[in-house]
Coordinates of C-alpha atoms in Angstrom, one line a residue:
M267 CA 11.7 -21.2 -1.8
L268 CA 9.2 -18.5 -2.8
S269 CA 5.5 -18.0 -2.1
I270 CA 4.0 -15.0 -4.0
L271 CA 0.9 -13.6 -2.3
I272 CA -1.5 -11.5 -4.3
P273 CA -4.5 -10.0 -2.5
I274 CA -7.3 -9.2 -4.9
Y275 CA -10.5 -7.2 -4.8
N276 CA -12.5 -7.0 -8.1
Y277 CA -9.5 -7.2 -10.4
N278 CA -8.2 -9.5 -13.1
A279 CA -5.0 -10.9 -11.8
I280 CA -4.4 -13.4 -14.6
P281 CA -1.7 -11.4 -16.5
L282 CA 0.2 -10.8 -13.3
A283 CA 0.1 -14.4 -12.3
K284 CA 1.2 -15.6 -15.7
E285 CA 4.1 -13.2 -15.9
L286 CA 5.3 -14.1 -12.4
A287 CA 5.0 -17.9 -13.1
A288 CA 6.9 -17.5 -16.3
Q289 CA 9.7 -15.6 -14.6
C290 CA 9.9 -18.2 -11.8
N291 CA 10.0 -21.1 -14.3
S292 CA 12.7 -19.4 -16.3
I293 CA 15.2 -19.4 -13.4
G294 CA 14.1 -22.8 -12.1
I295 CA 13.1 -22.0 -8.5
D296 CA 10.5 -23.7 -6.3
F297 CA 7.5 -21.4 -6.1
E298 CA 3.8 -21.0 -5.6
I299 CA 1.5 -18.1 -6.4
L300 CA -1.5 -17.7 -4.1
C301 CA -4.2 -15.2 -5.2
Q302 CA -7.2 -14.4 -3.0
D303 CA -10.2 -12.2 -3.7
D304 CA -11.6 -10.6 -0.6
A305 CA -15.3 -11.3 -1.1
S306 CA -15.7 -8.7 -3.9
K307 CA -18.4 -11.1 -5.4
S308 CA -17.3 -9.7 -8.7
T309 CA -17.9 -11.3 -12.1
V310 CA -14.2 -10.8 -12.7
N311 CA -13.6 -13.8 -10.4
T312 CA -15.0 -16.1 -13.1
L313 CA -12.0 -15.0 -15.2
N314 CA -9.7 -15.4 -12.2
Q315 CA -10.5 -19.0 -11.9
E316 CA -8.1 -19.5 -14.8
I317 CA -5.3 -18.9 -12.4
N318 CA -6.0 -22.4 -11.0
T319 CA -5.0 -23.9 -14.4
I320 CA -1.5 -22.3 -14.2
P321 CA 1.0 -24.8 -12.6
N322 CA 1.8 -23.9 -9.0
C323 CA -0.8 -21.2 -8.9
S324 CA -4.1 -21.1 -6.9
F325 CA -7.0 -18.7 -6.7
F326 CA -9.3 -18.4 -3.7
E327 CA -12.4 -16.4 -2.8
N328 CA -13.2 -15.3 0.7
E329 CA -16.8 -15.7 1.8
T330 CA -16.7 -12.5 3.9
N331 CA -14.6 -9.4 3.5
L332 CA -11.6 -9.5 5.8
G333 CA -9.8 -6.3 4.9
R334 CA -6.5 -6.1 3.0
G335 CA -4.3 -6.8 6.0
K336 CA -6.1 -9.9 7.2
N337 CA -6.5 -11.1 3.7
I338 CA -2.7 -11.1 3.3
N339 CA -2.3 -12.7 6.8
T340 CA -4.4 -15.6 5.7
L341 CA -2.4 -16.0 2.5
A342 CA 0.8 -16.0 4.5
K343 CA -0.5 -18.8 6.7
K344 CA -1.2 -20.9 3.6
A345 CA 2.2 -20.3 2.2
K346 CA 4.5 -23.3 2.1
H347 CA 7.8 -21.6 1.3
N348 CA 10.1 -19.7 3.6
W349 CA 10.0 -16.4 1.7
V350 CA 6.8 -14.5 0.8
L351 CA 6.6 -11.8 -1.9
I352 CA 3.5 -9.6 -1.4
L353 CA 2.3 -7.9 -4.6
D354 CA -0.9 -5.9 -5.1
C355 CA -3.0 -7.3 -7.9
D356 CA -2.9 -4.0 -9.8
T357 CA 0.9 -4.0 -10.0
F358 CA 3.1 -5.5 -12.8
P359 CA 6.9 -6.0 -12.9
T360 CA 8.8 -3.4 -15.0
Q361 CA 11.5 -5.9 -15.9
K362 CA 11.8 -9.5 -17.0
D363 CA 14.4 -10.2 -14.3
F364 CA 12.1 -9.0 -11.5
I365 CA 12.1 -12.4 -9.7
Q366 CA 15.8 -13.0 -10.3
K367 CA 16.6 -9.7 -8.6
Y368 CA 14.7 -10.7 -5.5
C369 CA 16.5 -14.1 -5.5
D370 CA 19.8 -12.3 -5.7
S371 CA 18.9 -10.1 -2.8
I372 CA 18.0 -13.1 -0.7
K373 CA 21.5 -14.4 -1.2
L374 CA 22.8 -11.2 0.5
Q375 CA 20.9 -12.3 3.7
N376 CA 18.5 -9.4 3.6
N377 CA 15.3 -10.3 5.5
I378 CA 12.9 -7.6 4.4
I379 CA 13.2 -6.1 0.9
F380 CA 11.2 -3.4 -0.9
G381 CA 11.8 -3.0 -4.7
G382 CA 9.9 0.3 -5.3
I383 CA 7.0 1.4 -7.3
V384 CA 6.6 3.5 -10.4
Y385 CA 3.8 5.0 -12.4
E386 CA 3.3 5.3 -16.2
T387 CA 4.8 8.6 -17.5
Q388 CA 1.8 9.3 -19.7
K389 CA -0.9 11.3 -18.0
P390 CA -4.2 9.5 -17.5
E391 CA -7.7 10.9 -18.1
K392 CA -8.3 14.1 -16.1
E393 CA -10.7 12.3 -13.8
Q394 CA -7.7 10.2 -12.5
L395 CA -5.1 12.9 -12.2
L396 CA -5.1 13.2 -8.4
R397 CA -4.1 9.6 -7.8
W398 CA -1.5 9.8 -10.6
V399 CA 0.1 13.0 -9.4
Y400 CA 0.2 11.8 -5.8
G401 CA 1.7 8.4 -6.9
H402 CA 4.4 10.1 -8.9
K403 CA 5.4 12.6 -6.2
R404 CA 4.9 10.6 -3.0
E405 CA 5.2 6.9 -3.8
A406 CA 7.5 6.6 -6.8
L407 CA 10.6 7.5 -4.9
S408 CA 14.1 6.9 -6.1
L409 CA 16.3 4.3 -4.4
T410 CA 18.4 7.1 -2.8
Q411 CA 15.2 8.8 -1.4
R412 CA 13.9 5.5 -0.1
K413 CA 17.1 4.7 1.7
Q414 CA 16.9 7.9 3.7
N415 CA 13.9 6.7 5.6
P416 CA 13.9 2.9 5.1
N417 CA 10.8 1.8 7.0
F418 CA 8.5 4.7 6.2
S419 CA 9.2 4.9 2.5
A420 CA 8.4 1.2 1.9
L421 CA 5.0 -0.2 0.8
T422 CA 3.6 -3.7 1.0
S423 CA 2.5 -3.6 -2.6
N424 CA 5.9 -5.0 -3.6
L425 CA 7.6 -6.5 -0.6
L426 CA 9.7 -9.6 -0.1
I427 CA 10.0 -10.8 3.5
K428 CA 11.0 -13.9 5.4
K429 CA 7.8 -15.8 6.2
E430 CA 8.8 -16.4 9.8
I431 CA 9.2 -12.6 10.3
F432 CA 5.9 -11.8 8.7
L433 CA 4.1 -14.5 10.8
Q434 CA 5.6 -13.0 13.9
Y435 CA 4.7 -9.4 13.0
P436 CA 1.6 -9.7 10.8
F437 CA -0.8 -7.0 9.7
D438 CA -2.9 -5.5 12.5
E439 CA -6.3 -7.2 11.8
S440 CA -8.2 -4.4 13.7
I441 CA -7.7 -2.3 10.5
T442 CA -10.4 -3.5 8.2
K443 CA -11.0 -0.5 6.1
Y444 CA -8.7 1.2 3.5
G445 CA -5.6 3.0 4.6
Y446 CA -2.5 3.1 6.8
E447 CA -2.2 -0.6 7.4
D448 CA 1.3 -0.3 5.8
L449 CA 2.3 2.4 8.2
C450 CA 1.2 0.4 11.2
F451 CA 3.0 -2.7 9.8
F452 CA 6.3 -1.0 9.2
S453 CA 6.0 0.9 12.5
V454 CA 5.9 -2.5 14.3
L455 CA 8.9 -3.7 12.4
K456 CA 10.9 -0.6 13.3
A457 CA 9.9 -0.9 17.0
N458 CA 11.4 -4.4 16.9
Y459 CA 14.6 -3.2 15.2
L460 CA 13.8 -4.7 11.9
E461 CA 14.8 -2.5 9.0
V462 CA 13.6 -2.6 5.4
N463 CA 16.3 -3.0 2.8
H464 CA 15.7 -1.2 -0.5
I465 CA 16.7 -2.3 -4.0
E466 CA 15.9 -1.1 -7.5
N467 CA 13.3 -3.6 -8.6
P468 CA 10.0 -1.7 -9.1
T469 CA 6.6 -2.6 -10.2
F470 CA 4.2 -0.5 -12.2
H471 CA 1.1 0.7 -10.3
L472 CA -1.6 0.2 -13.0
N473 CA -5.0 0.8 -11.6
L474 CA -5.8 4.4 -11.0
E475 CA -9.0 5.4 -9.1
T476 CA -10.9 8.4 -10.1
S477 CA -10.0 11.5 -8.1
I478 CA -13.3 11.5 -6.3
V479 CA -12.9 7.9 -5.3
F480 CA -9.3 8.5 -4.2
L481 CA -10.4 11.5 -2.1
N482 CA -13.1 9.5 -0.4
K483 CA -10.7 6.6 0.3
T484 CA -8.3 9.2 1.7
K485 CA -10.9 10.3 4.2
T486 CA -11.5 6.6 5.3
A487 CA -7.7 6.2 5.6
L488 CA -7.5 9.3 7.9
E489 CA -10.2 7.7 10.1
N490 CA -7.9 4.7 10.4
L491 CA -5.0 7.0 11.2
S492 CA -7.0 8.6 14.0
F493 CA -7.9 5.2 15.3
L494 CA -4.2 4.1 15.2
D495 CA -3.1 7.2 17.0
N496 CA -5.9 7.0 19.7
S497 CA -5.0 3.4 20.4
N498 CA -1.2 4.0 20.5
K499 CA -0.6 1.5 17.7
I500 CA 2.0 3.8 16.0
S501 CA 4.6 6.2 17.3
K502 CA 4.0 9.9 17.1
D503 CA 6.9 10.3 14.6
A504 CA 5.6 7.7 12.2
S505 CA 3.2 10.1 10.4
K506 CA 3.8 13.7 9.4
I507 CA 0.1 14.4 9.8
I508 CA 0.3 13.3 13.5
K509 CA 3.5 15.3 14.1
V510 CA 1.9 18.5 12.7
Y511 CA -1.4 17.8 14.6
T512 CA 0.6 17.4 17.8
L513 CA 2.3 20.8 17.2
L514 CA -1.1 22.4 16.5
K515 CA -2.5 20.9 19.6
T516 CA 0.3 22.3 21.7
L517 CA -0.4 25.7 20.1
K518 CA -4.2 25.2 20.8
L519 CA -4.9 25.7 17.1
I520 CA -7.0 22.5 16.5
P521 CA -10.4 24.2 16.7
F522 CA -9.3 26.9 14.3
T523 CA -7.9 24.3 11.9
A524 CA -11.1 22.3 12.0
F525 CA -13.0 25.5 11.3
L526 CA -10.7 26.3 8.4
F527 CA -11.5 22.9 6.9
Q528 CA -15.2 23.5 7.0
K529 CA -14.8 27.0 5.4
S530 CA -12.4 25.9 2.6
K531 CA -13.5 22.3 2.0
T532 CA -15.5 23.0 -1.1
K533 CA -12.9 25.2 -2.8
I534 CA -10.0 22.8 -2.0
E535 CA -12.1 19.8 -3.3
A536 CA -12.7 21.7 -6.5
N537 CA -9.0 22.0 -7.1
L538 CA -8.3 18.4 -6.2
L539 CA -10.8 17.2 -8.7
S540 CA -9.6 19.6 -11.4
P541 CA -7.0 18.9 -14.2
K542 CA -4.3 20.5 -12.0
P543 CA -4.6 19.2 -8.5
S544 CA -2.2 20.7 -5.9
L545 CA -0.5 18.4 -3.5
F546 CA 0.0 21.3 -1.2
L547 CA -3.7 21.7 -1.0
F548 CA -4.1 17.9 -0.7
D549 CA -1.8 17.9 2.3
L550 CA -3.7 20.8 3.9
Y551 CA -7.0 19.0 3.2
K552 CA -5.8 15.9 4.9
L553 CA -4.4 17.7 7.9
S554 CA -7.5 19.8 8.4
Y555 CA -9.8 16.7 8.0
F556 CA -7.6 14.9 10.6
C557 CA -7.9 17.8 13.0
R558 CA -11.7 17.7 12.6
L559 CA -11.7 14.0 13.3
K560 CA -9.6 14.5 16.4
K561 CA -11.7 17.4 17.6
A562 CA -14.7 15.1 17.5
D563 CA -13.1 12.4 19.6

């Protein structure tokens, strides 16, 4: 019935695998849990070998780094059941009936289902605040908010999908670095008239990068977004950044925006790395950086 796919990179996935296996066993479904580290070469993988001792669970290590999308694609090809549940390794179910809720949703003949994501309410250390604030405001959306824009408010960190659909519309394997692989994936689904169904079945997002790491990963992600836009892999309305960029281009304001980024970069970064990061400044930073990338094309 259910193949649970957990892409890993330098993370201990044992607690997650044990919890999911226990939930599957408690309701008596046929299942498998496939975990695959993407060539992190981490000593944590010595611990992750324990996953192989859990019935119906397997742990694999890639010899070379594939990127998150291709890593999940290879897991889906290994899956033996007709439903796949994609879960990031640094997530954890908020409820003991997490698997049951997805099984109930399958009975309603939904083909693609997103359960949501939440963050701990307690503030983390100040070095991790940017990721936490962003997650709370931009990712931990209510069910009502998510239903307003079904395909572009979903994430593949907690997604149930029919295997045949996923294999027909897999992740774009040209995206090998961090960022926007989800946007591209859901854009393709929307273009093929496949809509994401939303339910209240969230996971916690547990692993918070430091603000400086998250900021650097954001820059990498924007490089991916520029590549996706240049290669017409996503529609212009799929990303707010692209929509605003298109408007600025029409108004011939791209050079000015790129210049503004260079002049204000240091001050904005100081705020984003501070104990009170502003998401408005973060949005401005991303837009300006994107304009700079496009100006260099």
